[in-house]
Amino acid sequence: MNTMKNPVTMTAAVFLALSLPLCAATFNVRDYGATGDGKTLDTAAIQKTIDAASAAGGGTVLIPAGKFLTGPFTLASSINFHLESNAVVLIDNDISRYPILNKRYQDAITVDGAHDLQITGEGTIDGQGEAWWNAFRQNPSMTHRPYLIRLSHCTNLTVSGVSLLNSPMFHLALANCKDVKVQGITIKAPQHAPNTDGIDPSGWNFLIADCNIDTGDDDIAIKPASGPTPGNRNYIIKNCTFGHGHGMSIGGGSANGIDGLTVDNCTFNQTDYGIRIKTLRGNGGLVQNCTYENLRMTSINKCPISIVDYYPESKAPKDPATEVAKPVDDRTPMYHNIIIRNVTATDCPNAGLIYGLPEAPIDGLNFINVHLSAETGMKIYHAKNVSFTDSTITAQNGPRLMTYDAEVTGMK
């Protein structure tokens, strides 16, 4: 008998058991020279505090009430970077004095290879991104803007409670990390702030729960993972609220694949997309064992369900019959066992777009108790083993389902 447990279930158990060691010692940044007046650069004082806690074997780095203006600084292992409720970390928005590292502006809060790290509290980290957005709009080829938080190759991370605002670019990038919990955070940037992704994770064993995200780009986008154990594995995303932004995404690109994703009990209101998988030839991989369930979508601006193997979507041929098949390799997008269940979407311009490749059709997509209401119907091109069970599509104009080179059951 096969006794192997479902990987998502195993992950949930790991998350429930996940806890970081208590950091007994507290290191207050004011004790190390921080002013918190919102005008004086406190970068050196904040870094000195983190270094002192790290040298002591770990501890809580306390950001008390106040406004702490800072340039880039680096976190460390066994640190709880804790912001009190009236604490604000302000990222320096004077571009002329912001450091450049490796031909790009240095990310604001970083660490590479840390373990047992927390960012907690009820305070705020404000990227003060407007100056950066304006500079980018005037010169899109400007040096790469900084991320607000970038944690790379880290293990046993928790980010909870805090508010992340107005990043110059991505807010929370968690690259090739393992055993991560992001819970109860708020991420907000203006609707048209360029490239202001909310959470961009990659790696193994993620729980993202109870978050409120409203941005100018992807709310959550699972990025391709790399390293000695490549590929994304075991994600649970639940109880989240998505406002403006591009919704719950995989990509752009699915290189090295993703295995095990559950998106459960989330609300989407005025997002551009709901469920979105965006990938392309040359940066694809196997996306499998993904379940999207108990989702509510209203006033989606573009598409409630978008699974498209042409990114950006503008590269997709207007007529799928004109597309020519190309050789399949390990970077061709592939799909297996994708379930969309208990989902409603209303007040949308179209019901959905499923657009695979002629050489690698989207394979194995199951709609169960899905009810979509839109101005126009759903398009399914280059796909097979697509099934609808107890589901409806209501289109105000034209047919509810348009297909080409597609095997679809349960919906006419």
mmCIF file of C-alpha atoms in Angstrom:
data_model
loop_
_atom_site.group_PDB
_atom_site.id
_atom_site.type_symbol
_atom_site.label_atom_id
_atom_site.label_comp_id
_atom_site.label_asym_id
_atom_site.label_seq_id
_atom_site.Cartn_x
_atom_site.Cartn_y
_atom_site.Cartn_z
ATOM 1 C CA MET A 1 0.000 0.000 0.000
ATOM 2 C CA ASN A 2 1.236 3.491 -0.843
ATOM 3 C CA THR A 3 1.584 5.436 2.399
ATOM 4 C CA MET A 4 3.005 8.606 0.874
ATOM 5 C CA LYS A 5 1.034 11.672 1.910
ATOM 6 C CA ASN A 6 -0.052 14.396 -0.401
ATOM 7 C CA PRO A 7 2.810 16.913 -0.547
ATOM 8 C CA VAL A 8 0.511 19.843 0.172
ATOM 9 C CA THR A 9 -0.859 18.120 3.284
ATOM 10 C CA MET A 10 2.667 17.419 4.447
ATOM 11 C CA THR A 11 3.543 21.042 3.868
ATOM 12 C CA ALA A 12 0.601 22.219 5.946
ATOM 13 C CA ALA A 13 1.820 20.099 8.840
ATOM 14 C CA VAL A 14 5.278 21.587 8.512
ATOM 15 C CA PHE A 15 3.807 25.097 8.566
ATOM 16 C CA LEU A 16 1.765 24.382 11.669
ATOM 17 C CA ALA A 17 4.896 23.216 13.430
ATOM 18 C CA LEU A 18 7.047 26.031 12.091
ATOM 19 C CA SER A 19 8.217 28.378 14.804
ATOM 20 C CA LEU A 20 11.371 30.333 15.302
ATOM 21 C CA PRO A 21 13.381 30.367 18.513
ATOM 22 C CA LEU A 22 12.455 33.160 20.877
ATOM 23 C CA CYS A 23 14.921 36.024 20.665
ATOM 24 C CA ALA A 24 15.472 36.892 24.323
ATOM 25 C CA ALA A 25 17.744 39.908 23.900
ATOM 26 C CA THR A 26 16.342 43.143 22.492
ATOM 27 C CA PHE A 27 18.449 45.678 20.620
ATOM 28 C CA ASN A 28 16.757 49.060 20.243
ATOM 29 C CA VAL A 29 17.969 51.058 17.253
ATOM 30 C CA ARG A 30 17.764 54.271 19.295
ATOM 31 C CA ASP A 31 20.400 52.872 21.638
ATOM 32 C CA TYR A 32 22.740 52.643 18.660
ATOM 33 C CA GLY A 33 22.243 56.214 17.468
ATOM 34 C CA ALA A 34 19.048 56.207 15.396
ATOM 35 C CA THR A 35 17.119 59.480 15.626
ATOM 36 C CA GLY A 36 13.742 58.504 14.170
ATOM 37 C CA ASP A 37 13.036 62.086 13.122
ATOM 38 C CA GLY A 38 12.237 61.198 9.486
ATOM 39 C CA LYS A 39 14.948 63.550 8.205
ATOM 40 C CA THR A 40 18.285 62.236 9.457
ATOM 41 C CA LEU A 41 19.657 59.157 7.704
ATOM 42 C CA ASP A 42 19.628 56.341 10.267
ATOM 43 C CA THR A 43 21.193 53.744 7.971
ATOM 44 C CA ALA A 44 24.423 53.331 9.967
ATOM 45 C CA ALA A 45 22.584 53.074 13.273
ATOM 46 C CA ILE A 46 20.148 50.441 11.990
ATOM 47 C CA GLN A 47 22.967 48.375 10.517
ATOM 48 C CA LYS A 48 25.008 48.715 13.717
ATOM 49 C CA THR A 49 22.043 47.405 15.708
ATOM 50 C CA ILE A 50 21.578 44.396 13.438
ATOM 51 C CA ASP A 51 25.291 43.621 13.576
ATOM 52 C CA ALA A 52 25.281 43.797 17.381
ATOM 53 C CA ALA A 53 22.322 41.402 17.606
ATOM 54 C CA SER A 54 23.976 39.021 15.157
ATOM 55 C CA ALA A 55 27.274 39.106 17.085
ATOM 56 C CA ALA A 56 25.356 38.185 20.242
ATOM 57 C CA GLY A 57 23.962 35.083 18.539
ATOM 58 C CA GLY A 58 20.640 36.631 17.604
ATOM 59 C CA GLY A 59 17.948 38.791 19.095
ATOM 60 C CA THR A 60 15.144 41.234 18.449
ATOM 61 C CA VAL A 61 16.103 44.361 16.567
ATOM 62 C CA LEU A 62 13.460 46.810 17.754
ATOM 63 C CA ILE A 63 12.213 49.681 15.631
ATOM 64 C CA PRO A 64 10.244 51.791 18.136
ATOM 65 C CA ALA A 65 7.745 54.549 17.406
ATOM 66 C CA GLY A 66 9.138 57.155 15.045
ATOM 67 C CA LYS A 67 10.109 57.657 11.418
ATOM 68 C CA PHE A 68 13.476 56.156 10.559
ATOM 69 C CA LEU A 69 14.894 57.336 7.240
ATOM 70 C CA THR A 70 17.383 54.854 5.829
ATOM 71 C CA GLY A 71 19.322 53.716 2.825
ATOM 72 C CA PRO A 72 19.993 50.007 2.182
ATOM 73 C CA PHE A 73 20.831 47.693 5.068
ATOM 74 C CA THR A 74 21.398 43.961 5.508
ATOM 75 C CA LEU A 75 19.605 41.603 7.894
ATOM 76 C CA ALA A 76 21.141 38.503 9.498
ATOM 77 C CA SER A 77 20.305 35.018 10.762
ATOM 78 C CA SER A 78 18.438 34.526 14.042
ATOM 79 C CA ILE A 79 17.085 38.081 13.953
ATOM 80 C CA ASN A 80 13.561 39.301 14.618
ATOM 81 C CA PHE A 81 13.361 42.675 12.895
ATOM 82 C CA HIS A 82 10.366 44.004 14.824
ATOM 83 C CA LEU A 83 8.441 47.207 14.151
ATOM 84 C CA GLU A 84 6.204 48.642 16.858
ATOM 85 C CA SER A 85 2.759 49.842 15.825
ATOM 86 C CA ASN A 86 3.784 53.478 15.309
ATOM 87 C CA ALA A 87 7.156 52.688 13.799
ATOM 88 C CA VAL A 88 7.857 53.649 10.194
ATOM 89 C CA VAL A 89 10.970 52.752 8.238
ATOM 90 C CA LEU A 90 11.280 55.239 5.383
ATOM 91 C CA ILE A 91 13.438 54.186 2.445
ATOM 92 C CA ASP A 92 15.553 57.043 1.157
ATOM 93 C CA ASN A 93 14.015 58.489 -2.005
ATOM 94 C CA ASP A 94 16.898 60.790 -2.917
ATOM 95 C CA ILE A 95 17.960 58.926 -6.031
ATOM 96 C CA SER A 96 21.152 60.981 -6.350
ATOM 97 C CA ARG A 97 22.597 59.518 -3.141
ATOM 98 C CA TYR A 98 21.178 56.008 -3.442
ATOM 99 C CA PRO A 99 23.969 53.439 -3.918
ATOM 100 C CA ILE A 100 24.423 51.419 -7.102
ATOM 101 C CA LEU A 101 25.670 47.821 -6.788
ATOM 102 C CA ASN A 102 26.393 45.506 -9.730
ATOM 103 C CA LYS A 103 25.026 48.031 -12.208
ATOM 104 C CA ARG A 104 21.659 48.401 -10.452
ATOM 105 C CA TYR A 105 20.343 50.378 -7.537
ATOM 106 C CA GLN A 106 20.894 48.380 -4.383
ATOM 107 C CA ASP A 107 17.794 46.750 -2.929
ATOM 108 C CA ALA A 108 16.639 48.375 0.291
ATOM 109 C CA ILE A 109 16.461 45.499 2.817
ATOM 110 C CA THR A 110 18.379 42.359 1.921
ATOM 111 C CA VAL A 111 20.062 39.199 3.082
ATOM 112 C CA ASP A 112 21.426 36.143 1.286
ATOM 113 C CA GLY A 113 21.676 32.710 2.883
ATOM 114 C CA ALA A 114 20.162 33.578 6.268
ATOM 115 C CA HIS A 115 18.184 31.227 8.502
ATOM 116 C CA ASP A 116 15.692 31.698 11.336
ATOM 117 C CA LEU A 117 14.788 35.220 10.310
ATOM 118 C CA GLN A 118 11.657 37.198 11.145
ATOM 119 C CA ILE A 119 10.211 40.523 10.069
ATOM 120 C CA THR A 120 7.292 41.209 12.405
ATOM 121 C CA GLY A 121 5.146 43.798 14.119
ATOM 122 C CA GLU A 122 2.404 46.277 13.344
ATOM 123 C CA GLY A 123 4.654 48.973 11.902
ATOM 124 C CA THR A 124 5.276 50.101 8.343
ATOM 125 C CA ILE A 125 8.086 49.958 5.820
ATOM 126 C CA ASP A 126 7.468 52.700 3.268
ATOM 127 C CA GLY A 127 9.480 52.625 0.048
ATOM 128 C CA GLN A 128 8.562 56.235 -0.826
ATOM 129 C CA GLY A 129 8.473 55.096 -4.419
ATOM 130 C CA GLU A 130 6.895 58.053 -6.200
ATOM 131 C CA ALA A 131 10.228 59.659 -7.104
ATOM 132 C CA TRP A 132 11.393 56.338 -8.524
ATOM 133 C CA TRP A 133 8.181 55.776 -10.525
ATOM 134 C CA ASN A 134 8.360 59.253 -12.016
ATOM 135 C CA ALA A 135 11.997 58.778 -12.977
ATOM 136 C CA PHE A 136 11.137 55.463 -14.614
ATOM 137 C CA ARG A 137 8.231 56.937 -16.540
ATOM 138 C CA GLN A 138 10.530 59.629 -17.879
ATOM 139 C CA ASN A 139 13.304 57.146 -18.686
ATOM 140 C CA PRO A 140 12.196 53.474 -18.861
ATOM 141 C CA SER A 141 15.809 52.433 -19.509
ATOM 142 C CA MET A 142 17.024 53.882 -16.203
ATOM 143 C CA THR A 143 19.152 51.724 -13.903
ATOM 144 C CA HIS A 144 17.152 48.917 -12.274
ATOM 145 C CA ARG A 145 15.082 50.288 -9.391
ATOM 146 C CA PRO A 146 15.504 48.792 -5.883
ATOM 147 C CA TYR A 147 13.215 46.178 -4.377
ATOM 148 C CA LEU A 148 11.855 47.013 -0.943
ATOM 149 C CA ILE A 149 12.773 43.623 0.603
ATOM 150 C CA ARG A 150 14.797 40.902 -1.122
ATOM 151 C CA LEU A 151 15.609 37.737 0.839
ATOM 152 C CA SER A 152 17.579 35.137 -1.133
ATOM 153 C CA HIS A 153 18.498 31.493 -0.444
ATOM 154 C CA CYS A 154 17.085 31.717 3.077
ATOM 155 C CA THR A 155 15.581 29.026 5.297
ATOM 156 C CA ASN A 156 12.928 29.264 7.998
ATOM 157 C CA LEU A 157 11.534 32.731 7.392
ATOM 158 C CA THR A 158 8.531 34.509 8.850
ATOM 159 C CA VAL A 159 7.109 37.827 7.686
ATOM 160 C CA SER A 160 4.010 38.790 9.669
ATOM 161 C CA GLY A 161 1.865 41.750 10.600
ATOM 162 C CA VAL A 162 3.791 44.524 8.900
ATOM 163 C CA SER A 163 2.615 46.914 6.199
ATOM 164 C CA LEU A 164 4.757 47.341 3.092
ATOM 165 C CA LEU A 165 3.998 50.458 1.065
ATOM 166 C CA ASN A 166 5.040 52.191 -2.132
ATOM 167 C CA SER A 167 8.098 50.207 -3.108
ATOM 168 C CA PRO A 168 10.232 51.626 -5.927
ATOM 169 C CA MET A 169 9.737 48.207 -7.580
ATOM 170 C CA PHE A 170 8.865 44.759 -6.113
ATOM 171 C CA HIS A 171 7.779 44.834 -2.459
ATOM 172 C CA LEU A 172 8.684 41.397 -1.068
ATOM 173 C CA ALA A 173 10.949 39.180 -3.188
ATOM 174 C CA LEU A 174 11.706 35.784 -1.619
ATOM 175 C CA ALA A 175 14.122 34.142 -4.043
ATOM 176 C CA ASN A 176 14.950 30.425 -3.792
ATOM 177 C CA CYS A 177 13.897 30.228 -0.147
ATOM 178 C CA LYS A 178 12.667 27.282 1.912
ATOM 179 C CA ASP A 179 10.157 26.935 4.768
ATOM 180 C CA VAL A 180 8.567 30.373 4.583
ATOM 181 C CA LYS A 181 5.506 31.810 6.294
ATOM 182 C CA VAL A 182 4.054 35.160 5.231
ATOM 183 C CA GLN A 183 0.972 35.960 7.268
ATOM 184 C CA GLY A 184 -1.273 38.920 7.963
ATOM 185 C CA ILE A 185 0.680 41.534 6.061
ATOM 186 C CA THR A 186 -0.624 44.452 4.021
ATOM 187 C CA ILE A 187 1.008 45.534 0.762
ATOM 188 C CA LYS A 188 -0.185 48.659 -1.003
ATOM 189 C CA ALA A 189 0.919 50.848 -3.896
ATOM 190 C CA PRO A 190 -1.063 52.996 -6.347
ATOM 191 C CA GLN A 191 -2.881 51.167 -9.113
ATOM 192 C CA HIS A 192 -0.604 52.469 -11.855
ATOM 193 C CA ALA A 193 2.706 52.381 -9.987
ATOM 194 C CA PRO A 194 5.006 50.493 -12.403
ATOM 195 C CA ASN A 195 6.310 47.007 -11.540
ATOM 196 C CA THR A 196 5.224 47.203 -7.912
ATOM 197 C CA ASP A 197 4.641 43.466 -7.388
ATOM 198 C CA GLY A 198 3.366 42.466 -3.962
ATOM 199 C CA ILE A 199 4.993 39.097 -3.166
ATOM 200 C CA ASP A 200 7.336 37.310 -5.579
ATOM 201 C CA PRO A 201 8.268 33.936 -4.061
ATOM 202 C CA SER A 202 10.333 31.056 -5.385
ATOM 203 C CA GLY A 203 11.542 27.904 -3.670
ATOM 204 C CA TRP A 204 10.074 25.239 -1.391
ATOM 205 C CA ASN A 205 7.382 25.103 1.283
ATOM 206 C CA PHE A 206 5.543 28.431 1.381
ATOM 207 C CA LEU A 207 2.505 29.479 3.372
ATOM 208 C CA ILE A 208 1.051 32.861 2.411
ATOM 209 C CA ALA A 209 -2.098 33.575 4.410
ATOM 210 C CA ASP A 210 -4.428 36.357 5.557
ATOM 211 C CA CYS A 211 -2.730 39.035 3.460
ATOM 212 C CA ASN A 212 -4.233 42.126 1.840
ATOM 213 C CA ILE A 213 -2.495 43.138 -1.380
ATOM 214 C CA ASP A 214 -3.338 46.074 -3.660
ATOM 215 C CA THR A 215 -0.599 47.099 -6.102
ATOM 216 C CA GLY A 216 0.273 48.263 -9.595
ATOM 217 C CA ASP A 217 1.449 44.871 -10.885
ATOM 218 C CA ASP A 218 1.287 41.207 -9.806
ATOM 219 C CA ASP A 219 -0.267 40.838 -6.369
ATOM 220 C CA ILE A 220 1.492 37.484 -5.977
ATOM 221 C CA ALA A 221 3.685 36.008 -8.708
ATOM 222 C CA ILE A 222 5.456 32.682 -8.202
ATOM 223 C CA LYS A 223 8.758 33.107 -10.034
ATOM 224 C CA PRO A 224 10.964 30.362 -11.523
ATOM 225 C CA ALA A 225 13.178 28.725 -8.909
ATOM 226 C CA SER A 226 16.749 27.593 -9.444
ATOM 227 C CA GLY A 227 19.632 26.070 -7.523
ATOM 228 C CA PRO A 228 20.762 22.599 -6.490
ATOM 229 C CA THR A 229 17.141 21.484 -6.030
ATOM 230 C CA PRO A 230 15.420 23.424 -8.801
ATOM 231 C CA GLY A 231 11.740 24.042 -9.168
ATOM 232 C CA ASN A 232 8.987 25.390 -6.952
ATOM 233 C CA ARG A 233 7.393 22.907 -4.552
ATOM 234 C CA ASN A 234 4.542 23.017 -2.059
ATOM 235 C CA TYR A 235 2.710 26.339 -1.849
ATOM 236 C CA ILE A 236 -0.384 27.177 0.169
ATOM 237 C CA ILE A 237 -1.961 30.582 -0.443
ATOM 238 C CA LYS A 238 -5.176 31.148 1.500
ATOM 239 C CA ASN A 239 -7.523 33.719 2.986
ATOM 240 C CA CYS A 240 -6.013 36.581 0.998
ATOM 241 C CA THR A 241 -7.695 39.672 -0.413
ATOM 242 C CA PHE A 242 -6.468 41.062 -3.728
ATOM 243 C CA GLY A 243 -7.308 44.587 -4.859
ATOM 244 C CA HIS A 244 -5.768 46.343 -7.827
ATOM 245 C CA GLY A 245 -2.972 44.450 -9.532
ATOM 246 C CA HIS A 246 -2.597 41.384 -11.689
ATOM 247 C CA GLY A 247 -4.005 38.833 -9.252
ATOM 248 C CA MET A 248 -2.593 35.410 -8.366
ATOM 249 C CA SER A 249 0.091 34.614 -10.939
ATOM 250 C CA ILE A 250 2.629 32.024 -11.906
ATOM 251 C CA GLY A 251 5.356 33.650 -14.003
ATOM 252 C CA GLY A 252 6.309 35.304 -16.221
ATOM 253 C CA GLY A 253 7.860 31.971 -16.982
ATOM 254 C CA SER A 254 7.673 28.568 -15.339
ATOM 255 C CA ALA A 255 11.227 27.319 -15.906
ATOM 256 C CA ASN A 256 12.080 24.292 -13.714
ATOM 257 C CA GLY A 257 8.379 23.866 -13.021
ATOM 258 C CA ILE A 258 6.041 24.050 -10.066
ATOM 259 C CA ASP A 259 4.628 21.038 -8.235
ATOM 260 C CA GLY A 260 2.011 21.509 -5.529
ATOM 261 C CA LEU A 261 0.038 24.741 -5.268
ATOM 262 C CA THR A 262 -3.204 25.356 -3.402
ATOM 263 C CA VAL A 263 -4.931 28.739 -3.622
ATOM 264 C CA ASP A 264 -7.917 28.680 -1.274
ATOM 265 C CA ASN A 265 -10.588 31.087 -0.008
ATOM 266 C CA CYS A 266 -9.343 34.274 -1.641
ATOM 267 C CA THR A 267 -11.197 37.348 -2.873
ATOM 268 C CA PHE A 268 -10.345 39.364 -5.992
ATOM 269 C CA ASN A 269 -11.922 42.778 -6.552
ATOM 270 C CA GLN A 270 -10.926 45.074 -9.439
ATOM 271 C CA THR A 271 -7.781 43.111 -10.182
ATOM 272 C CA ASP A 272 -6.697 42.878 -13.812
ATOM 273 C CA TYR A 273 -6.697 39.074 -13.571
ATOM 274 C CA GLY A 274 -7.773 36.422 -11.080
ATOM 275 C CA ILE A 275 -6.012 33.137 -11.799
ATOM 276 C CA ARG A 276 -3.092 33.800 -14.125
ATOM 277 C CA ILE A 277 -0.359 31.538 -15.501
ATOM 278 C CA LYS A 278 1.925 33.421 -17.890
ATOM 279 C CA THR A 279 4.799 31.641 -19.518
ATOM 280 C CA LEU A 280 6.450 31.192 -22.896
ATOM 281 C CA ARG A 281 8.665 29.021 -25.050
ATOM 282 C CA GLY A 282 12.215 29.047 -23.728
ATOM 283 C CA ASN A 283 11.165 29.812 -20.147
ATOM 284 C CA GLY A 284 8.604 27.095 -19.459
ATOM 285 C CA GLY A 285 8.453 23.960 -17.346
ATOM 286 C CA LEU A 286 5.975 21.457 -15.926
ATOM 287 C CA VAL A 287 3.196 23.078 -13.891
ATOM 288 C CA GLN A 288 1.333 20.333 -12.059
ATOM 289 C CA ASN A 289 -0.829 19.464 -9.062
ATOM 290 C CA CYS A 290 -2.321 22.934 -8.702
ATOM 291 C CA THR A 291 -5.715 23.570 -7.113
ATOM 292 C CA TYR A 292 -7.553 26.892 -7.102
ATOM 293 C CA GLU A 293 -10.688 26.690 -4.983
ATOM 294 C CA ASN A 294 -13.262 28.775 -3.120
ATOM 295 C CA LEU A 295 -12.415 31.984 -4.962
ATOM 296 C CA ARG A 296 -14.647 35.023 -5.426
ATOM 297 C CA MET A 297 -13.948 37.500 -8.229
ATOM 298 C CA THR A 298 -15.766 40.745 -9.003
ATOM 299 C CA SER A 299 -15.119 43.501 -11.547
ATOM 300 C CA ILE A 300 -12.035 41.879 -13.039
ATOM 301 C CA ASN A 301 -10.545 44.353 -15.505
ATOM 302 C CA LYS A 302 -9.120 41.916 -18.067
ATOM 303 C CA CYS A 303 -9.567 38.193 -17.469
ATOM 304 C CA PRO A 304 -10.664 36.113 -14.447
ATOM 305 C CA ILE A 305 -8.870 32.958 -15.652
ATOM 306 C CA SER A 306 -5.853 33.351 -17.927
ATOM 307 C CA ILE A 307 -3.514 30.462 -18.775
ATOM 308 C CA VAL A 308 -1.438 31.634 -21.704
ATOM 309 C CA ASP A 309 1.797 30.233 -23.109
ATOM 310 C CA TYR A 310 2.665 33.495 -24.828
ATOM 311 C CA TYR A 311 4.180 36.149 -22.579
ATOM 312 C CA PRO A 312 3.656 38.940 -22.956
ATOM 313 C CA GLU A 313 0.214 38.087 -24.278
ATOM 314 C CA SER A 314 0.647 40.578 -27.110
ATOM 315 C CA LYS A 315 2.935 37.990 -28.736
ATOM 316 C CA ALA A 316 0.071 35.520 -29.125
ATOM 317 C CA PRO A 317 -1.184 35.228 -32.702
ATOM 318 C CA LYS A 318 -4.607 36.735 -33.226
ATOM 319 C CA ASP A 319 -5.591 33.653 -35.188
ATOM 320 C CA PRO A 320 -4.427 30.392 -33.537
ATOM 321 C CA ALA A 321 -4.621 28.638 -36.891
ATOM 322 C CA THR A 322 -1.617 30.664 -38.075
ATOM 323 C CA GLU A 323 0.695 29.373 -35.339
ATOM 324 C CA VAL A 324 3.387 26.890 -36.367
ATOM 325 C CA ALA A 325 4.474 24.101 -34.021
ATOM 326 C CA LYS A 326 8.080 24.196 -32.839
ATOM 327 C CA PRO A 327 10.347 21.527 -31.307
ATOM 328 C CA VAL A 328 9.636 20.537 -27.697
ATOM 329 C CA ASP A 329 12.444 20.790 -25.149
ATOM 330 C CA ASP A 330 12.850 21.097 -21.375
ATOM 331 C CA ARG A 331 11.856 24.769 -21.546
ATOM 332 C CA THR A 332 8.521 24.141 -23.251
ATOM 333 C CA PRO A 333 5.495 24.968 -21.027
ATOM 334 C CA MET A 334 3.670 21.820 -19.846
ATOM 335 C CA TYR A 335 0.658 21.209 -17.580
ATOM 336 C CA HIS A 336 -0.768 18.319 -15.575
ATOM 337 C CA ASN A 337 -3.588 18.103 -13.050
ATOM 338 C CA ILE A 338 -4.836 21.670 -12.753
ATOM 339 C CA ILE A 339 -8.120 21.944 -10.808
ATOM 340 C CA ILE A 340 -10.276 25.076 -10.614
ATOM 341 C CA ARG A 341 -13.127 24.453 -8.177
ATOM 342 C CA ASN A 342 -15.850 26.484 -6.464
ATOM 343 C CA VAL A 343 -15.052 29.743 -8.240
ATOM 344 C CA THR A 344 -17.343 32.634 -9.164
ATOM 345 C CA ALA A 345 -16.500 35.614 -11.353
ATOM 346 C CA THR A 346 -18.910 38.429 -12.226
ATOM 347 C CA ASP A 347 -18.752 41.702 -14.124
ATOM 348 C CA CYS A 348 -15.778 40.797 -16.338
ATOM 349 C CA PRO A 349 -14.996 41.726 -19.951
ATOM 350 C CA ASN A 350 -14.465 38.069 -20.884
ATOM 351 C CA ALA A 351 -14.887 34.735 -19.169
ATOM 352 C CA GLY A 352 -11.346 33.474 -19.653
ATOM 353 C CA LEU A 353 -8.496 32.704 -22.009
ATOM 354 C CA ILE A 354 -6.777 29.322 -22.213
ATOM 355 C CA TYR A 355 -4.101 29.494 -24.906
ATOM 356 C CA GLY A 356 -1.569 26.688 -25.261
ATOM 357 C CA LEU A 357 1.025 25.877 -27.907
ATOM 358 C CA PRO A 358 0.351 23.709 -30.957
ATOM 359 C CA GLU A 359 3.329 21.484 -30.095
ATOM 360 C CA ALA A 360 2.383 21.276 -26.396
ATOM 361 C CA PRO A 361 -1.344 21.814 -25.767
ATOM 362 C CA ILE A 362 -2.465 22.674 -22.260
ATOM 363 C CA ASP A 363 -3.279 19.202 -20.914
ATOM 364 C CA GLY A 364 -5.482 18.366 -17.941
ATOM 365 C CA LEU A 365 -7.604 21.300 -16.801
ATOM 366 C CA ASN A 366 -10.698 20.604 -14.685
ATOM 367 C CA PHE A 367 -13.414 23.159 -13.911
ATOM 368 C CA ILE A 368 -15.715 22.030 -11.082
ATOM 369 C CA ASN A 369 -18.592 24.208 -9.838
ATOM 370 C CA VAL A 370 -17.205 27.240 -11.637
ATOM 371 C CA HIS A 371 -19.607 30.032 -12.588
ATOM 372 C CA LEU A 372 -18.389 32.841 -14.825
ATOM 373 C CA SER A 373 -20.396 35.848 -15.991
ATOM 374 C CA ALA A 374 -18.858 38.208 -18.527
ATOM 375 C CA GLU A 375 -19.476 40.368 -21.586
ATOM 376 C CA THR A 376 -17.934 37.723 -23.864
ATOM 377 C CA GLY A 377 -17.241 34.019 -23.461
ATOM 378 C CA MET A 378 -14.165 31.903 -22.825
ATOM 379 C CA LYS A 379 -11.585 31.087 -25.505
ATOM 380 C CA ILE A 380 -9.745 27.758 -25.380
ATOM 381 C CA TYR A 381 -7.016 27.225 -27.976
ATOM 382 C CA HIS A 382 -4.545 24.319 -28.251
ATOM 383 C CA ALA A 383 -5.738 22.315 -25.248
ATOM 384 C CA LYS A 384 -6.845 18.794 -24.396
ATOM 385 C CA ASN A 385 -8.482 16.992 -21.494
ATOM 386 C CA VAL A 386 -10.353 20.132 -20.462
ATOM 387 C CA SER A 387 -13.505 19.294 -18.528
ATOM 388 C CA PHE A 388 -16.384 21.271 -17.019
ATOM 389 C CA THR A 389 -18.480 19.740 -14.227
ATOM 390 C CA ASP A 390 -21.512 21.508 -12.723
ATOM 391 C CA SER A 391 -20.233 24.762 -14.236
ATOM 392 C CA THR A 392 -21.717 27.648 -16.213
ATOM 393 C CA ILE A 393 -20.468 30.400 -18.474
ATOM 394 C CA THR A 394 -22.788 33.314 -19.121
ATOM 395 C CA ALA A 395 -21.853 35.661 -21.962
ATOM 396 C CA GLN A 396 -23.789 38.834 -22.692
ATOM 397 C CA ASN A 397 -22.551 38.885 -26.275
ATOM 398 C CA GLY A 398 -21.675 36.005 -28.580
ATOM 399 C CA PRO A 399 -20.997 32.356 -27.761
ATOM 400 C CA ARG A 400 -20.073 31.350 -24.252
ATOM 401 C CA LEU A 401 -17.249 29.093 -25.456
ATOM 402 C CA MET A 402 -14.921 29.498 -28.424
ATOM 403 C CA THR A 403 -12.436 26.724 -29.195
ATOM 404 C CA TYR A 404 -9.694 25.831 -31.648
ATOM 405 C CA ASP A 405 -7.683 22.605 -31.529
ATOM 406 C CA ALA A 406 -9.247 21.898 -28.146
ATOM 407 C CA GLU A 407 -10.744 18.806 -26.502
ATOM 408 C CA VAL A 408 -13.441 20.050 -24.128
ATOM 409 C CA THR A 409 -16.149 18.078 -22.319
ATOM 410 C CA GLY A 410 -19.074 19.165 -20.164
ATOM 411 C CA MET A 411 -19.651 22.521 -21.833
ATOM 412 C CA LYS A 412 -21.138 23.190 -25.259
#
